[in-house]
Tab-separated table of C-alpha atoms in Angstrom:
chain	number	residue	atom	x	y	z
A	289	LEU	CA	173.606	130.846	91.928
A	290	GLY	CA	175.704	128.627	89.693
A	291	ASP	CA	176.662	124.855	90.297
A	292	THR	CA	179.385	124.247	92.617
A	293	GLN	CA	180.535	121.616	94.830
A	294	THR	CA	179.167	121.385	98.608
A	295	TYR	CA	180.875	119.959	101.775
A	296	GLY	CA	178.775	119.326	104.723
A	297	GLY	CA	178.105	117.004	107.692
A	298	SER	CA	175.422	116.048	110.165
A	299	ILE	CA	174.913	114.925	113.382
A	300	GLU	CA	171.663	113.055	114.248
A	301	ARG	CA	169.992	111.041	116.795
A	302	ALA	CA	167.730	107.964	116.328
A	303	VAL	CA	164.238	108.548	117.882
A	304	SER	CA	162.494	105.462	116.489
A	305	GLY	CA	162.954	102.857	113.614
A	306	GLY	CA	163.665	104.821	110.529
A	307	ILE	CA	163.564	108.618	112.158
A	308	THR	CA	166.292	110.506	113.072
A	309	VAL	CA	166.463	114.141	114.346
A	310	GLY	CA	169.383	116.339	114.234
A	311	VAL	CA	171.469	119.189	112.621
A	312	ARG	CA	173.058	119.448	109.273
A	313	ALA	CA	175.677	122.361	107.855
A	314	ASN	CA	177.037	122.398	104.624
A	315	THR	CA	179.091	125.231	102.758
A	316	SER	CA	180.093	126.009	99.101
A	317	GLN	CA	181.491	128.493	96.763
A	318	PRO	CA	179.238	129.065	93.528
A	319	SER	CA	179.665	131.323	91.074
A	320	VAL	CA	177.189	134.124	90.909
A	321	ARG	CA	176.072	137.022	88.720
A	322	TYR	CA	176.174	140.039	91.078
A	323	VAL	CA	174.165	143.105	90.408
A	324	GLY	CA	174.836	145.893	93.029
A	325	ALA	CA	176.099	149.461	94.159
A	326	GLY	CA	179.276	150.083	92.468
A	327	THR	CA	178.952	147.755	89.811
A	328	ALA	CA	178.259	148.554	86.036
A	329	GLY	CA	175.567	145.916	85.247
A	330	GLU	CA	176.259	142.391	86.036
A	331	THR	CA	179.530	141.298	87.175
A	332	GLN	CA	180.934	137.721	87.483
A	333	ALA	CA	181.837	136.972	91.093
A	334	ASP	CA	182.219	134.123	93.643
A	335	ALA	CA	180.479	133.792	96.793
A	336	ARG	CA	180.438	131.744	100.056
A	337	VAL	CA	176.914	130.172	100.794
A	338	SER	CA	176.514	128.167	103.754
A	339	GLN	CA	173.444	126.452	105.479
A	340	ALA	CA	172.784	125.215	109.184
A	341	LEU	CA	169.496	123.407	109.252
A	342	GLY	CA	167.810	121.486	112.132
A	343	ILE	CA	166.370	118.039	110.357
A	344	VAL	CA	163.887	115.234	110.663
A	345	HIS	CA	165.232	112.367	108.344
A	346	VAL	CA	162.711	109.661	107.535
A	347	THR	CA	163.413	106.178	105.925
A	348	THR	CA	161.007	103.395	104.696
A	349	GLY	CA	161.897	99.710	103.959
A	350	ARG	CA	164.750	97.598	104.914
A	351	GLN	CA	167.858	97.365	102.599
A	352	LEU	CA	166.500	99.513	99.620
A	353	ARG	CA	164.552	102.148	101.352
A	354	SER	CA	163.048	105.800	100.524
A	355	VAL	CA	164.595	108.552	102.238
A	356	PHE	CA	162.621	111.865	103.197
A	357	GLU	CA	163.855	114.684	105.221
A	358	LEU	CA	162.661	118.221	106.202
A	359	GLY	CA	164.846	120.847	107.221
A	360	LEU	CA	164.549	124.447	108.862
A	361	GLY	CA	167.019	127.057	109.491
A	362	ALA	CA	169.276	129.573	107.806
A	363	THR	CA	171.131	130.183	104.641
A	364	ILE	CA	174.321	132.440	104.901
A	365	TYR	CA	175.894	134.395	102.082
A	366	SER	CA	179.252	135.869	102.565
A	367	ASP	CA	182.309	137.012	100.805
A	368	PHE	CA	181.136	137.976	97.537
A	369	ARG	CA	184.207	138.711	95.596
A	370	GLU	CA	184.764	139.768	91.745
A	371	ARG	CA	186.007	136.790	89.744
A	372	VAL	CA	188.873	138.233	88.241
A	373	THR	CA	190.400	140.682	90.506
A	374	GLY	CA	189.231	139.155	93.712
A	375	ALA	CA	187.784	142.791	94.833
A	376	ARG	CA	185.320	142.441	97.381
A	377	LEU	CA	181.664	143.346	96.339
A	378	GLY	CA	179.000	144.593	98.694
A	379	ALA	CA	178.928	144.870	102.507
A	380	GLU	CA	181.715	143.048	104.320
A	381	SER	CA	178.974	141.534	106.614
A	382	THR	CA	177.256	138.356	106.176
A	383	ASP	CA	173.329	138.153	105.091
A	384	THR	CA	171.613	135.371	106.966
A	385	ASP	CA	168.087	134.107	105.591
A	386	PHE	CA	165.239	131.917	106.733
A	387	ALA	CA	165.607	128.647	105.045
A	388	PHE	CA	163.567	125.307	104.497
A	389	VAL	CA	164.245	122.367	102.442
A	390	PHE	CA	162.188	119.167	101.593
A	391	VAL	CA	164.680	116.313	100.708
A	392	TYR	CA	163.471	112.810	98.644
A	393	GLY	CA	165.644	110.062	97.447
A	394	LEU	CA	166.601	106.402	97.658
A	395	GLY	CA	168.897	104.419	99.923
A	396	TYR	CA	170.725	101.248	100.449
A	397	SER	CA	171.560	99.691	103.732
A	398	PHE	CA	174.672	97.794	103.668
A	399	SER	CA	174.209	96.853	107.248
A	400	ARG	CA	172.614	98.277	110.654
A	401	ASN	CA	175.177	101.051	111.002
A	402	PHE	CA	176.128	101.792	107.293
A	403	GLN	CA	173.689	103.193	104.534
A	404	VAL	CA	174.150	105.143	101.556
A	405	ASP	CA	171.853	107.478	100.041
A	406	ILE	CA	171.018	109.519	96.891
A	407	VAL	CA	168.761	112.525	97.381
A	408	GLN	CA	167.564	115.498	96.018
A	409	ASP	CA	167.241	118.554	98.015
A	410	LEU	CA	164.692	121.184	97.059
A	411	GLY	CA	165.348	124.318	99.433
A	412	THR	CA	164.034	127.622	99.670
A	413	SER	CA	165.823	130.673	101.234
A	414	LEU	CA	163.673	133.741	102.175
A	415	HIS	CA	165.508	137.275	101.944
A	416	GLN	CA	164.343	140.136	103.931
A	417	LYS	CA	162.625	143.129	102.010
A	418	THR	CA	165.219	145.646	103.102
A	419	GLY	CA	167.296	147.000	99.947
A	420	LEU	CA	165.157	145.523	97.610
A	421	ALA	CA	163.319	147.427	94.484
A	422	ALA	CA	159.571	146.805	94.507
A	423	GLY	CA	158.615	143.775	92.590
A	424	GLU	CA	161.832	142.168	93.154
A	425	ASP	CA	161.835	138.342	94.147
A	426	ARG	CA	162.820	137.859	97.995
A	427	SER	CA	163.222	133.944	97.720
A	428	ALA	CA	165.936	131.832	96.311
A	429	ARG	CA	165.612	128.186	95.422
A	430	ILE	CA	168.407	126.127	95.744
A	431	SER	CA	168.426	122.323	94.417
A	432	THR	CA	171.095	120.043	95.232
A	433	THR	CA	171.855	116.444	94.624
A	434	ARG	CA	173.655	114.665	97.024
A	435	LEU	CA	175.252	111.213	97.501
A	436	VAL	CA	175.274	110.588	101.181
A	437	ALA	CA	177.135	108.074	103.263
A	438	ARG	CA	175.650	107.568	106.800
A	439	TYR	CA	177.523	105.707	109.415
A	440	GLY	CA	175.727	105.114	113.120
A	441	PHE	CA	177.718	104.991	116.073
A	442	GLY	CA	176.465	103.493	119.268
A	443	GLY	CA	173.927	100.551	119.958
């Protein structure tokens, strides 16, 4: 997967001081090197890569703080298209893989309800063995740097 801009959001609920649980979703359209049936070697393509994760978000400190997060869920690959012609590549259905992510970084609290974080996501997506040649890697590692604005509603 190539570099790309990712858009996402989350909904979380505070369970105690500095700990929230919730769900996070994001989507992007990275460039990929596609190798598959009907292609001669590698083809430059674009794909839709989305994630849906259940997360636990932990912060330590007051204004300047450490940020950690664990997430479990799914990575969804879809809409593979040849870059030049826009022709569909591969199956028309989506491919959903189990995913987990560890997040670390720093944050700053401007007020009780507004924080900004800069974090690094280290994620792994585990692909099923069906359709893979012997010895092919069935995992994809996804690394993301995120700038996050967090606003808390409620008391």
